[in-house]
XYZ file of C-alpha atoms in Angstrom:
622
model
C -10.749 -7.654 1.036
C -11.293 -11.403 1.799
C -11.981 -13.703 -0.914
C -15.625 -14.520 -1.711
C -14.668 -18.602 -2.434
C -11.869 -19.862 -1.118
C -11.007 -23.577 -2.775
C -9.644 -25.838 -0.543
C -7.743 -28.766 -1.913
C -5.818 -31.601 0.357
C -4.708 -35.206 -0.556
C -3.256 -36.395 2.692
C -5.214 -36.862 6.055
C -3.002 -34.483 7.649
C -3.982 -32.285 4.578
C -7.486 -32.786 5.290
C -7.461 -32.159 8.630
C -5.941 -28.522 8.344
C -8.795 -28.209 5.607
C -11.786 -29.237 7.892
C -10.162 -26.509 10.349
C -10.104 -24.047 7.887
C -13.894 -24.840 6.897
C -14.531 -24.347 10.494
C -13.033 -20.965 10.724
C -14.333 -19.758 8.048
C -17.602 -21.695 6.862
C -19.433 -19.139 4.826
C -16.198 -18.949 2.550
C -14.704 -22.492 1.726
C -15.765 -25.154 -0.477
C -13.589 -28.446 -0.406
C -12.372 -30.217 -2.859
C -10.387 -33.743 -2.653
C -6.679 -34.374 -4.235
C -4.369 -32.769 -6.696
C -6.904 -33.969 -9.729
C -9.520 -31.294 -8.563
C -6.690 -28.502 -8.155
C -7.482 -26.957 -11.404
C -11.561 -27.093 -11.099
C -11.084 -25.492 -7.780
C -8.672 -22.723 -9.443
C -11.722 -22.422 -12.138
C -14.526 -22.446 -9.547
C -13.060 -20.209 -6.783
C -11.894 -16.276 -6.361
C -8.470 -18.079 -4.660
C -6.867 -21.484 -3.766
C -5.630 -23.144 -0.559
C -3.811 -26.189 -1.398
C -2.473 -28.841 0.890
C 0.553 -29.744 -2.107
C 3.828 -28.926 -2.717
C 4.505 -25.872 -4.711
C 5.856 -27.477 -7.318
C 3.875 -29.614 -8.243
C 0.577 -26.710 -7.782
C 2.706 -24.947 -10.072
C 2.975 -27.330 -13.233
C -0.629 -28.554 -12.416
C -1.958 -24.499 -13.366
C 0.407 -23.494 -15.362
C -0.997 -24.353 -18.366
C -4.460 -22.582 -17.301
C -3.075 -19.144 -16.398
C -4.406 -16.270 -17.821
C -3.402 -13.159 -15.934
C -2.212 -12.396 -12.314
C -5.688 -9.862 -12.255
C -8.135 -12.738 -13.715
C -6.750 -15.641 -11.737
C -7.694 -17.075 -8.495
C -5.607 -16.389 -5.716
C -3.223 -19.488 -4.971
C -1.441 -20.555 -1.649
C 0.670 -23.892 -0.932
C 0.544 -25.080 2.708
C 3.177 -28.140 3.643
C 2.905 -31.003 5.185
C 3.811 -30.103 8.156
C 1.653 -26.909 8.296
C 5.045 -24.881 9.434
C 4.320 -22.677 5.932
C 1.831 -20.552 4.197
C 3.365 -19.748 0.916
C 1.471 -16.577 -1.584
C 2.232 -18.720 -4.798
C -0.183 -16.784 -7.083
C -1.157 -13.680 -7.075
C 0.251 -12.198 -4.565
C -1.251 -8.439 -4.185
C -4.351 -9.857 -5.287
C -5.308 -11.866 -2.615
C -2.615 -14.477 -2.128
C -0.564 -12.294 0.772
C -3.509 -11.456 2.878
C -4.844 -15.087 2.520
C -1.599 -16.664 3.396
C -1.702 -14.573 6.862
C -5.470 -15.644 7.724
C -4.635 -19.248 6.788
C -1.094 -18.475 8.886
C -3.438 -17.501 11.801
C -5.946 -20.735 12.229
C -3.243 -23.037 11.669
C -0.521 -21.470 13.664
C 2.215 -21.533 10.554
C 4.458 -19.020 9.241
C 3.336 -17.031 5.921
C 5.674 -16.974 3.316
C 5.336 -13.606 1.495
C 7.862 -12.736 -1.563
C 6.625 -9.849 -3.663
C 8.985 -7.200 -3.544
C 6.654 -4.571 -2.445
C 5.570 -6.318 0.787
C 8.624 -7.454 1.834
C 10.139 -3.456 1.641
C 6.927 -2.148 3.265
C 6.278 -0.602 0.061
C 2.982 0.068 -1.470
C 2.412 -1.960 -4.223
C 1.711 -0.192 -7.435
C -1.253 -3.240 -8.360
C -3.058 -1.960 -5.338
C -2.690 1.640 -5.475
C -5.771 3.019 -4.930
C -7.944 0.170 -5.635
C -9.557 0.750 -2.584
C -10.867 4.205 -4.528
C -11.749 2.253 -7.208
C -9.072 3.258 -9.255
C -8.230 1.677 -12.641
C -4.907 0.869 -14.210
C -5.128 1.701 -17.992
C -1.909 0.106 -18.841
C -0.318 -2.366 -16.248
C 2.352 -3.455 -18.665
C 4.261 -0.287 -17.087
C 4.063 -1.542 -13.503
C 6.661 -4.099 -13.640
C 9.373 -1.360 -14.943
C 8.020 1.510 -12.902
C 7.917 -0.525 -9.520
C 11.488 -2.052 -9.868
C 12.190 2.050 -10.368
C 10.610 3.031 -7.189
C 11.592 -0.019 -5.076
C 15.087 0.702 -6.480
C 15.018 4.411 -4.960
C 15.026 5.747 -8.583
C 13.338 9.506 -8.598
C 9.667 8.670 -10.095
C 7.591 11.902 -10.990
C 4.060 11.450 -9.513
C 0.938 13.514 -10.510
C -2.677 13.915 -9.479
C -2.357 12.309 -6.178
C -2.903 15.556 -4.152
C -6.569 15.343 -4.277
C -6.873 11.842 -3.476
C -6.451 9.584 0.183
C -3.638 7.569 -1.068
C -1.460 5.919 1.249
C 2.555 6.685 0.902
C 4.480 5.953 -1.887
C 8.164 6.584 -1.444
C 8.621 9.061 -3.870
C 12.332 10.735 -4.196
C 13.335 13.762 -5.596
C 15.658 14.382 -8.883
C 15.584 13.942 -12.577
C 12.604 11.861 -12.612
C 13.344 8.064 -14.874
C 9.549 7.531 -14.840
C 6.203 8.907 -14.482
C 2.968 7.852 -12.652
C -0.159 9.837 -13.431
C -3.416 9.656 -11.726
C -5.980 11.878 -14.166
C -9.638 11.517 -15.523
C -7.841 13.828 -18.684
C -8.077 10.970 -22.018
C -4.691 12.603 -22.553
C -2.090 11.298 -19.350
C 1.299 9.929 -19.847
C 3.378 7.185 -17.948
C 1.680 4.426 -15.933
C -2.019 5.607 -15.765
C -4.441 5.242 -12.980
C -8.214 6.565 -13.665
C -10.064 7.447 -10.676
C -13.459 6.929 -10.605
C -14.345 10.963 -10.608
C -16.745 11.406 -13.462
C -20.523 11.504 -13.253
C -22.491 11.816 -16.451
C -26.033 13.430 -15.927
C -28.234 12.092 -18.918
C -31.398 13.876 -20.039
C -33.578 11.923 -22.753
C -36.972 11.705 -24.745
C -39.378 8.806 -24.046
C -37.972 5.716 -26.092
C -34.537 7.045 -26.461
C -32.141 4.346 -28.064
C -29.038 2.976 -25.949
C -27.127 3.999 -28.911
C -27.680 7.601 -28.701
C -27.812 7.596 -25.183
C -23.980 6.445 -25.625
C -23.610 9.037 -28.815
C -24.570 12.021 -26.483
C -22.111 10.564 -23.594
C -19.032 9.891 -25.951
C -19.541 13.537 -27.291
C -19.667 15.165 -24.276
C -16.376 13.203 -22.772
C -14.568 14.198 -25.785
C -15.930 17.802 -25.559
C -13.789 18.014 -22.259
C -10.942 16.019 -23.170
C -12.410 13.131 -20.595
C -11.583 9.678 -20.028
C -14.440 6.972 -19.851
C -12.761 4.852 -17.950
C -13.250 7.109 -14.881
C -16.675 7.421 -15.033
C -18.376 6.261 -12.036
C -21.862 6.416 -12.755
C -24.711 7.594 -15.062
C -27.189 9.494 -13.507
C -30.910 11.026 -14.687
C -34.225 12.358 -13.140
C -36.758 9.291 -11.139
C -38.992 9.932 -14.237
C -36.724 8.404 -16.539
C -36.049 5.077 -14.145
C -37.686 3.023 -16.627
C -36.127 4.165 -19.751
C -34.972 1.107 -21.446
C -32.522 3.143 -23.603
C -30.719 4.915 -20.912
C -30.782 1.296 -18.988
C -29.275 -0.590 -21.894
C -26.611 2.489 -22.473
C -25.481 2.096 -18.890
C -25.136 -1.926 -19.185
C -23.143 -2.140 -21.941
C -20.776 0.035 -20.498
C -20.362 -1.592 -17.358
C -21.786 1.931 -15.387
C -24.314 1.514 -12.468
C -27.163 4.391 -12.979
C -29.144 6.233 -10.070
C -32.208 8.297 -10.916
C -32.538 11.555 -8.747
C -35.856 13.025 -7.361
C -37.292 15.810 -9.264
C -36.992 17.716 -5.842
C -33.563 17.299 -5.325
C -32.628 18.051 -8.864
C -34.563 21.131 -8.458
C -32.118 22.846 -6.168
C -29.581 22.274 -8.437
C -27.536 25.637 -9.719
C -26.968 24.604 -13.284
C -25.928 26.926 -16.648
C -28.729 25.515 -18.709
C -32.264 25.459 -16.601
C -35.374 25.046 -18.959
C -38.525 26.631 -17.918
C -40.599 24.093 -19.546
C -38.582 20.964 -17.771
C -39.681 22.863 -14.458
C -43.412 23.017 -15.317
C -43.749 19.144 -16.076
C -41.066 16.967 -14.091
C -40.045 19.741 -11.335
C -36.842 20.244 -11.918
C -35.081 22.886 -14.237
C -32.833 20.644 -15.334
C -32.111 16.763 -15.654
C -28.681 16.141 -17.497
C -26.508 19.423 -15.450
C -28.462 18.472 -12.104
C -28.440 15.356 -12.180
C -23.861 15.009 -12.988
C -23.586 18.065 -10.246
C -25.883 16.260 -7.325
C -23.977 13.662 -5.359
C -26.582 13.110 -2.312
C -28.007 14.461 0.896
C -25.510 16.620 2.801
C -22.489 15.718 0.141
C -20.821 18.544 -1.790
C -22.259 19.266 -5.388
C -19.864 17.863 -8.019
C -18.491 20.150 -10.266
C -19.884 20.787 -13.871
C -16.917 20.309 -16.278
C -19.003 19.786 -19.457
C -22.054 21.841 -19.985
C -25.072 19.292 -21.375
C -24.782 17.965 -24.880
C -26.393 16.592 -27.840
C -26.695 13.727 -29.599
C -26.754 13.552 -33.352
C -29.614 11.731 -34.620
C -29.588 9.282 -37.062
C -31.945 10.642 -40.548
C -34.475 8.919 -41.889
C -34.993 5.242 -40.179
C -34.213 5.821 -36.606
C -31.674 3.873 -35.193
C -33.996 0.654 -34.199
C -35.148 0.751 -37.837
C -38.956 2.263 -37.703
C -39.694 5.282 -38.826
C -40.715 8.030 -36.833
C -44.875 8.980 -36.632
C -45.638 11.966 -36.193
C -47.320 12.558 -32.605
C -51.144 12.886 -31.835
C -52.418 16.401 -30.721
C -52.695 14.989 -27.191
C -48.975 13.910 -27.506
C -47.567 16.590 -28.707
C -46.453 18.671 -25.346
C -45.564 15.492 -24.227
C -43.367 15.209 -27.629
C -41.651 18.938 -26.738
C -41.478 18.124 -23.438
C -39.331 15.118 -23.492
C -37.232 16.962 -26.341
C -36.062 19.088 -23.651
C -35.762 16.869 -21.223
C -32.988 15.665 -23.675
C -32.509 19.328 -24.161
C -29.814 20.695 -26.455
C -27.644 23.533 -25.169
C -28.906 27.269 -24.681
C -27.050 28.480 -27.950
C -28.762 25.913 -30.124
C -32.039 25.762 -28.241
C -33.560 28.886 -28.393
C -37.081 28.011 -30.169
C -37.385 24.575 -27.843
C -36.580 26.536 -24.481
C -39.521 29.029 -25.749
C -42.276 26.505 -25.945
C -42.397 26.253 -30.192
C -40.744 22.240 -30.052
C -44.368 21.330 -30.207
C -44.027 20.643 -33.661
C -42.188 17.241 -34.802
C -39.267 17.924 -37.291
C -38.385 15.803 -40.105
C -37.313 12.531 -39.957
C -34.606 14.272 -41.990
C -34.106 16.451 -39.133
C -35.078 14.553 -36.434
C -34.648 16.224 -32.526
C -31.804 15.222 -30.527
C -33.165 12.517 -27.818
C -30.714 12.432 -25.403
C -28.375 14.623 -23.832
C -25.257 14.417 -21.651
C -23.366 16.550 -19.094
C -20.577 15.448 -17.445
C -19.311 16.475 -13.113
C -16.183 15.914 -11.323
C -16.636 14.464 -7.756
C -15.307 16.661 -5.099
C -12.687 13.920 -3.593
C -12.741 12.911 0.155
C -10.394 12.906 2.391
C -9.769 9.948 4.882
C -9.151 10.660 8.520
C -8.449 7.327 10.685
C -8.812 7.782 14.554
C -6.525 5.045 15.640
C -5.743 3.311 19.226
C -2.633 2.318 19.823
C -3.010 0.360 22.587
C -1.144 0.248 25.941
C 2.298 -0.028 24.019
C 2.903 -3.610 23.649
C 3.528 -4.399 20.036
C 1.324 -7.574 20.714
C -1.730 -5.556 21.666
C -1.628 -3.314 18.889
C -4.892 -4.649 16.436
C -3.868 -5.889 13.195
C -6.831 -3.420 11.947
C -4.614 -0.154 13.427
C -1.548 -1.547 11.616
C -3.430 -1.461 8.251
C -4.553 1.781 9.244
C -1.586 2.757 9.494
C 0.058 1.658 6.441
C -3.099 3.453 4.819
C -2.571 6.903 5.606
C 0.021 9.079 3.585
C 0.348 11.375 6.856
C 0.537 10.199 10.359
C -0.092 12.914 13.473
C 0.769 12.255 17.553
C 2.557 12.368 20.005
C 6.387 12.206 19.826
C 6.560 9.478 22.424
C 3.950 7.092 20.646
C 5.126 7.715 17.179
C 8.736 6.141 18.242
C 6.530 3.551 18.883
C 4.940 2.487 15.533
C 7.764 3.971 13.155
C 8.381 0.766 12.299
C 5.549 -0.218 10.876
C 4.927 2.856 8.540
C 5.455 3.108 4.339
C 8.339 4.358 3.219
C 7.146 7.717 2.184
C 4.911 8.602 4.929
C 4.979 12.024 6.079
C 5.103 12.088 10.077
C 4.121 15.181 12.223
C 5.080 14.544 15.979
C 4.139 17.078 18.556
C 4.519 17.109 22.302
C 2.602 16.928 25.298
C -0.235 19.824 25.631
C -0.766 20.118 21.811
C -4.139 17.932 21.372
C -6.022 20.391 20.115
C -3.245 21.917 17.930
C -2.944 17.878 16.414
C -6.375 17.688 15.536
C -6.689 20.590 14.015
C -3.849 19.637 11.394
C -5.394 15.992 11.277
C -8.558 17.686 10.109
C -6.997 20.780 7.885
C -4.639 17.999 6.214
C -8.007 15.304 5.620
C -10.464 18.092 4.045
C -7.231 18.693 1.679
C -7.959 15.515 0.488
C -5.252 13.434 1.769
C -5.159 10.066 3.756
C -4.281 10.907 7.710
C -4.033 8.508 10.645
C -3.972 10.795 14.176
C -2.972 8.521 16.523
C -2.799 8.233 20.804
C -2.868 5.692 23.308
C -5.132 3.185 24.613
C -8.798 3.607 22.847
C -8.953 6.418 20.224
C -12.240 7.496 21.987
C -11.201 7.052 25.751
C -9.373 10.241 27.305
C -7.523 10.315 23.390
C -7.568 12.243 19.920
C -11.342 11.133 18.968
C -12.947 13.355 20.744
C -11.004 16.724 20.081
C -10.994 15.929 16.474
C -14.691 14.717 16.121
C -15.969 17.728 18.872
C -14.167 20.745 17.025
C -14.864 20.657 13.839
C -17.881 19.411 11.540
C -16.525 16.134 9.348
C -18.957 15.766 7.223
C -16.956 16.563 4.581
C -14.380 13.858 5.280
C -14.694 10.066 5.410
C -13.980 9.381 9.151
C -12.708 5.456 10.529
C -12.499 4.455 14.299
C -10.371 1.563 15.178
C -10.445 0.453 18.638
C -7.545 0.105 20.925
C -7.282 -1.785 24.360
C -7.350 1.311 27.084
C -4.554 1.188 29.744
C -7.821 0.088 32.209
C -8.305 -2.992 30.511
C -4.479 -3.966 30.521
C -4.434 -3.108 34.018
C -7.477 -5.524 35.044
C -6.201 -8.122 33.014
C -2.702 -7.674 35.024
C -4.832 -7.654 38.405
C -7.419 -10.231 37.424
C -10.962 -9.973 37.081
C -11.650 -6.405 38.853
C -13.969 -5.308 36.172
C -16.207 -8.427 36.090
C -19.315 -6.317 36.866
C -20.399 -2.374 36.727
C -17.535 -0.172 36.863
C -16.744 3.389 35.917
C -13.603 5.347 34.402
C -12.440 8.687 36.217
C -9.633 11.167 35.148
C -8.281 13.064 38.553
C -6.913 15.807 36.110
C -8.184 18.800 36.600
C -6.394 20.789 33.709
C -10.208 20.882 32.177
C -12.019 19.753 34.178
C -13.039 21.455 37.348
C -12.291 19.418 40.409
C -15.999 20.081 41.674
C -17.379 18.392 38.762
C -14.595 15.561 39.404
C -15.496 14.975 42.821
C -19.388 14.556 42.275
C -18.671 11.904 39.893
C -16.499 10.005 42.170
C -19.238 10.719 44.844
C -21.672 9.366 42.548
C -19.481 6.223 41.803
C -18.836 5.461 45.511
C -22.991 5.632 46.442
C -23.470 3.662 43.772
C -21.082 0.397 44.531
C -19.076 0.647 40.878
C -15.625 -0.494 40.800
C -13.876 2.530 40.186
C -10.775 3.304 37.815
C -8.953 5.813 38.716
C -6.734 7.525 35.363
C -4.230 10.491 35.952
C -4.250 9.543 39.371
C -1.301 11.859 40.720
C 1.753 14.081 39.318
C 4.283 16.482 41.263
C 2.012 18.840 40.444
C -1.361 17.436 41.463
C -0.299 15.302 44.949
C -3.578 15.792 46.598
C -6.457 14.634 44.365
C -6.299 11.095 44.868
C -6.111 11.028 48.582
C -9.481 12.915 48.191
C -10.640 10.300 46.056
C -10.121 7.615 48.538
C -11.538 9.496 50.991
C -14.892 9.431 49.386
C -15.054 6.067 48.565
C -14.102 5.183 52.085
C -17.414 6.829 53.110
C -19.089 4.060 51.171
C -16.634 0.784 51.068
C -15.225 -1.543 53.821
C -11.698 -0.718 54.476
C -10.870 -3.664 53.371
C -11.771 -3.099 49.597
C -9.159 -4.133 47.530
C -7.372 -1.286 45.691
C -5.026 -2.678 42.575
C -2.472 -0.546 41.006
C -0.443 -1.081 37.697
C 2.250 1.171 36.446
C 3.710 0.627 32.799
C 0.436 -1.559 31.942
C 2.394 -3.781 29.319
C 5.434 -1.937 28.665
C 8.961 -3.040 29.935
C 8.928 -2.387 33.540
C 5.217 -3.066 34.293
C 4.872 -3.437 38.208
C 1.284 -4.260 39.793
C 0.406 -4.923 43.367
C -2.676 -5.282 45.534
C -3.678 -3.015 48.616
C -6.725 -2.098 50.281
C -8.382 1.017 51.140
C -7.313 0.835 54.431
C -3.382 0.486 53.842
C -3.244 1.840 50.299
C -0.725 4.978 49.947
C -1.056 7.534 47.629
C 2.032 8.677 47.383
C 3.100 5.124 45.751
C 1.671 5.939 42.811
C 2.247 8.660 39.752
C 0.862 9.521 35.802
C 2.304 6.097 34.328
C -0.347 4.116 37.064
C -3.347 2.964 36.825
C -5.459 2.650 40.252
C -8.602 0.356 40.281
C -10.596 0.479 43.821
C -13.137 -2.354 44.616
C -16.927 -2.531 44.762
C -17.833 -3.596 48.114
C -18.007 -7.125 46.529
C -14.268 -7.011 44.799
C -12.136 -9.798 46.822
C -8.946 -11.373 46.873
C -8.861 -14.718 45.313
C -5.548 -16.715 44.968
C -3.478 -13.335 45.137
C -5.929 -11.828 41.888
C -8.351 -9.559 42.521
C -11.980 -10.590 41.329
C -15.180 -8.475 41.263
C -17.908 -11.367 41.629
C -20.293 -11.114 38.252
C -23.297 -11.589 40.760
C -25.397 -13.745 38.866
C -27.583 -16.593 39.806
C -25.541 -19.475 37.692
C -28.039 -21.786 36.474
C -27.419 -25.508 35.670
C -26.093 -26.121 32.500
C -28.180 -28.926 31.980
């Protein structure tokens, strides 16, 4: 994630030159600031630092105001010469990833030290924090990540339900532990996910105090951390209920209110009768933990609702308690079940008799609590590889990549991204002929709950692995991400020229699934309508005829003259392209690897490139 400020600081006029381009690149983000004196108010002003000094001298100019590699600003040194990028500070917090953007508008090298990153390791600061996990005690990741980056056997629990990517976990006598758990009980270096919803029922002028009394039982009922609690969560009514708005504040938890309708449909242990009959729902503290959304899974009820303990006497803002009006006193048993206690203790205020106000020495419970694990998500990334040049894979694909825990393709373009993967990442390589058979495990292994990247060439969506995937089975129980990929079409134009400059269509001549009937009346309908055409799968040994047909159509409707391009290899070692026309061009030159683009009747030859005219009416500038 990119810095929200970015501080730049620069005392030379070379300096301030690279900073004005930076501004330029990135205006929305960078504030600058003038010499080394305003180093440290940019470090207190900004989320990270670019500064135009030498290392050393950034270095003893912050030390003194450093807190903590998670509270301080990112910090990178750029030299003089703008050959370097350097991550000085906080490294996995911003520092790497800002060094590589700065690397990329000034056209230096980034200088990247952490361990983790220079291994292709994950790094155990990040580790989930995409999920929103939290590390309950990062004094352990110094000792535990010199373990794994050593090759030390590290046990590792609770990721099977989560999209993590890779860590490279080995097997023996394990010298340390890593635990991912919403438990309050979890040993070794502790990440809390953010899994917990509390559903929170209450009477009208509830206090924030036992709003949190109610919550804090119920978490220790089940044994629950609160640091993994994602949200609070109640019934619309109660939107305005200063007491369950303060609770939710102090704690640092956002709060949703549900509407009564959608709580209603709620299955829940604990319905009330009398809840139904005034807010329209059977329940509010159970319903509202288990309900996640339209069209998500329900959450699963771990702790039934349960009670606060009232304060006696005084309540807890000091005043004591009135007793209620005639007129207010269904309201009064209403809103005590709203807060409801559970069905063992509830009995009489289930059957209608709460009308009558207790005590103040025994006061009703006014808020209640019930607590839901979130059904975790799997992550399935549909990724593009590109052509096969290493240079025209997208820097978004490679993250992608180094996301998943499980990678799924073909043999052939696996080999070709190896590199790039965690240590740790589980690859499944299939051959040709198996797309289905890959998407299906790409899918099976997501709704498990893992992180998978299913990968093919070109555009993820264009003759690849989208479709199958997206077509066969209904995601909408997995978090799905695209990321484009230049198609073999585009590499091939690029090679030619400019054949695509204006309307053009895409045909496969394989006819494994696709009847040739219904391939030839979309070439037919390509060739009346003037579209340069691009021709994929254009011939094997086993389908020698199909493009000769093709031709023959379009000749029906083009000047024999057309220009017809070909590439093979589009961008690999070996590429070859040349340049016929419809009249000369021979089939039989061609195979799978090629890609064939034929002409509108306005493509021509320019300077040995082949150009389809844009056909617009240029207008002056001016």
């Amino acid at each position: 994630m990119n810095p929200k400020l970015i501080g730049v600081v620069a005392a030379t006029a070379a300096g301030h030159r690279a900073a004005q381009a930076l501004a330029a690149a990135w205006p929305s983000e960078v504030r600058l600031y003038g010499g080394a004196a305003e180093l440290r108010t940019a470090f207190e002003d900004c989320d990270a630092v670019v500064a135009f000094l030498a290392v050393g001298a950034t270095v003893r100019s912050l030390a003194p105001v450093l807190v903590h590699k998670t509270a301080d600003a990112a910090v990178v040194c750029v030299d003089e010469a703008l050959r370097h990028a350097v991550a000085v500070l906080g490294g996995h917090h911003g520092a790497n990833e800002l060094a590589e953007r700065v690397s990329a508008v000034l056209g230096c090298t980034p200088v990247i030290t952490t361990a983790s990153d220079v291994s292709g390791a994950q790094a155990l600061d990040g580790y989930g924090a995409d999920l929103g996990f939290r590390i309950e005690n990062p004094e352990m990741l110094a000792a535990v990540g010199a373990k794994l980056l050593s090759g030390v056997p590290v046990s590792l629990t609770g990721a099977h339900r989560w999209p993590l990517p890779a860590l490279d976990i080995r097997e023996g006598d394990a010298e340390a532990l890593i635990t991912i758990s919403d438990k309050a009980s979890a040993d070794g270096l502790v990440y809390r996910p953010q899994s917990l919803v509390v559903g929170v029922g209450a009477s009208r002028g509830v206090s924030a105090e036992e709003v949190l009394d109610a919550i804090d039982r119920a978490l220790a009922a089940g044994g629950l951390s609160a640091a993994s609690v994602t949200r609070l969560a109640s019934v619309e009514a109660k939107s305005d209920e200063a007491g369950i708005l303060e609770a939710a504040r102090r704690r640092g938890w956002p709060v949703v209110f549900h509407p009564a309708a959608d709580l209603a449909a709620i299955d829940v242990p604990n319905p009330s009768p009398i809840v139904r009959a005034e807010v329209g729902t059977p329940s509010v503290a159970e319903a509202a933990a288990r309900y996640d959304g339209p069209n998500r899974p329900l959450a699963e009820l771990i702790v039934p609702k349960t009670k606060s303990v009232p304060t006696t006497g005084a309540d807890v803002a000091g005043q004591v308690p009135t007793a209620p009006t005639e007129s207010a006193s269904r309201s009064t048993a209403v809103d005590q079940v709203l807060a409801g206690p559970t069905v063992s203790t509830a009995a009489s205020i289930i059957e209608g008799s709460a009308a009558t106000e207790p005590s103040d020495s025994s006061r009703a419970p006014m808020a209640t609590a019930a607590i839901a694990r979130l059904a975790a998500r799997g992550r399935l990334a549909l990724i593009g590889l590109g052509p096969g040049a290493r240079d025209l894979l997208s820097p978004r694909a490679v993250t992608e990549l180094r996301r998943a825990s499980v990678v799924i393709g073909l043999d052939q373009y696996l080999d070709q991204i190896r590199d790039l993967l965690r240590p740790g990442t589980e690859i499944r390589a299939t051959g040709l002929g198996s797309e289905e058979a890959r998407a299906k495990d790409a899918v099976e292994t997501a709704r498990s709950g893992r992180a998978v990247a299913l990968i093919g060439s070109g555009d993820a969506g264009v003759y690849a692995m989208a479709s199958p995937a997206l077509d066969l089975f209904d995601l909408d129980d997995v978090d799905v991400v695209g990321i484009p990929g230049v198609t073999a079409s585009l590499a091939a134009a690029n090679v030619l020229g400019a054949p695509l400059g204006h309307d053009h269509a895409v045909v496969s001549l394989s006819d494994l699934h696709t009847p040739w009937p219904a391939i030839e009346r979309r070439v037919t309908a390509a060739a009346e309508g003037d579209f340069v055409t691009v021709f994929y799968n254009p011939r094997s040994r086993g389908r020698d005829w199909q493009l000769g047909r093709a031709l023959d159509i379009l000749k029906q409707h083009r000047p024999p003259t057309t220009p017809v391009g070909c590439v093979r290899d589009a961008s690999r070692p070996g590429e070859r392209a040349w340049i016929s026309t419809l009249s000369d061009f021979d089939p039989a030159d061609v195979d799978m690897y090629t890609v064939v683009l034929v002409g509108s009747s306005h493509t021509r030859i320019v300077a040995g490139r082949m150009v389809t005219p844009r056909g617009y009416t240029w207008s002056d500038a001016s």
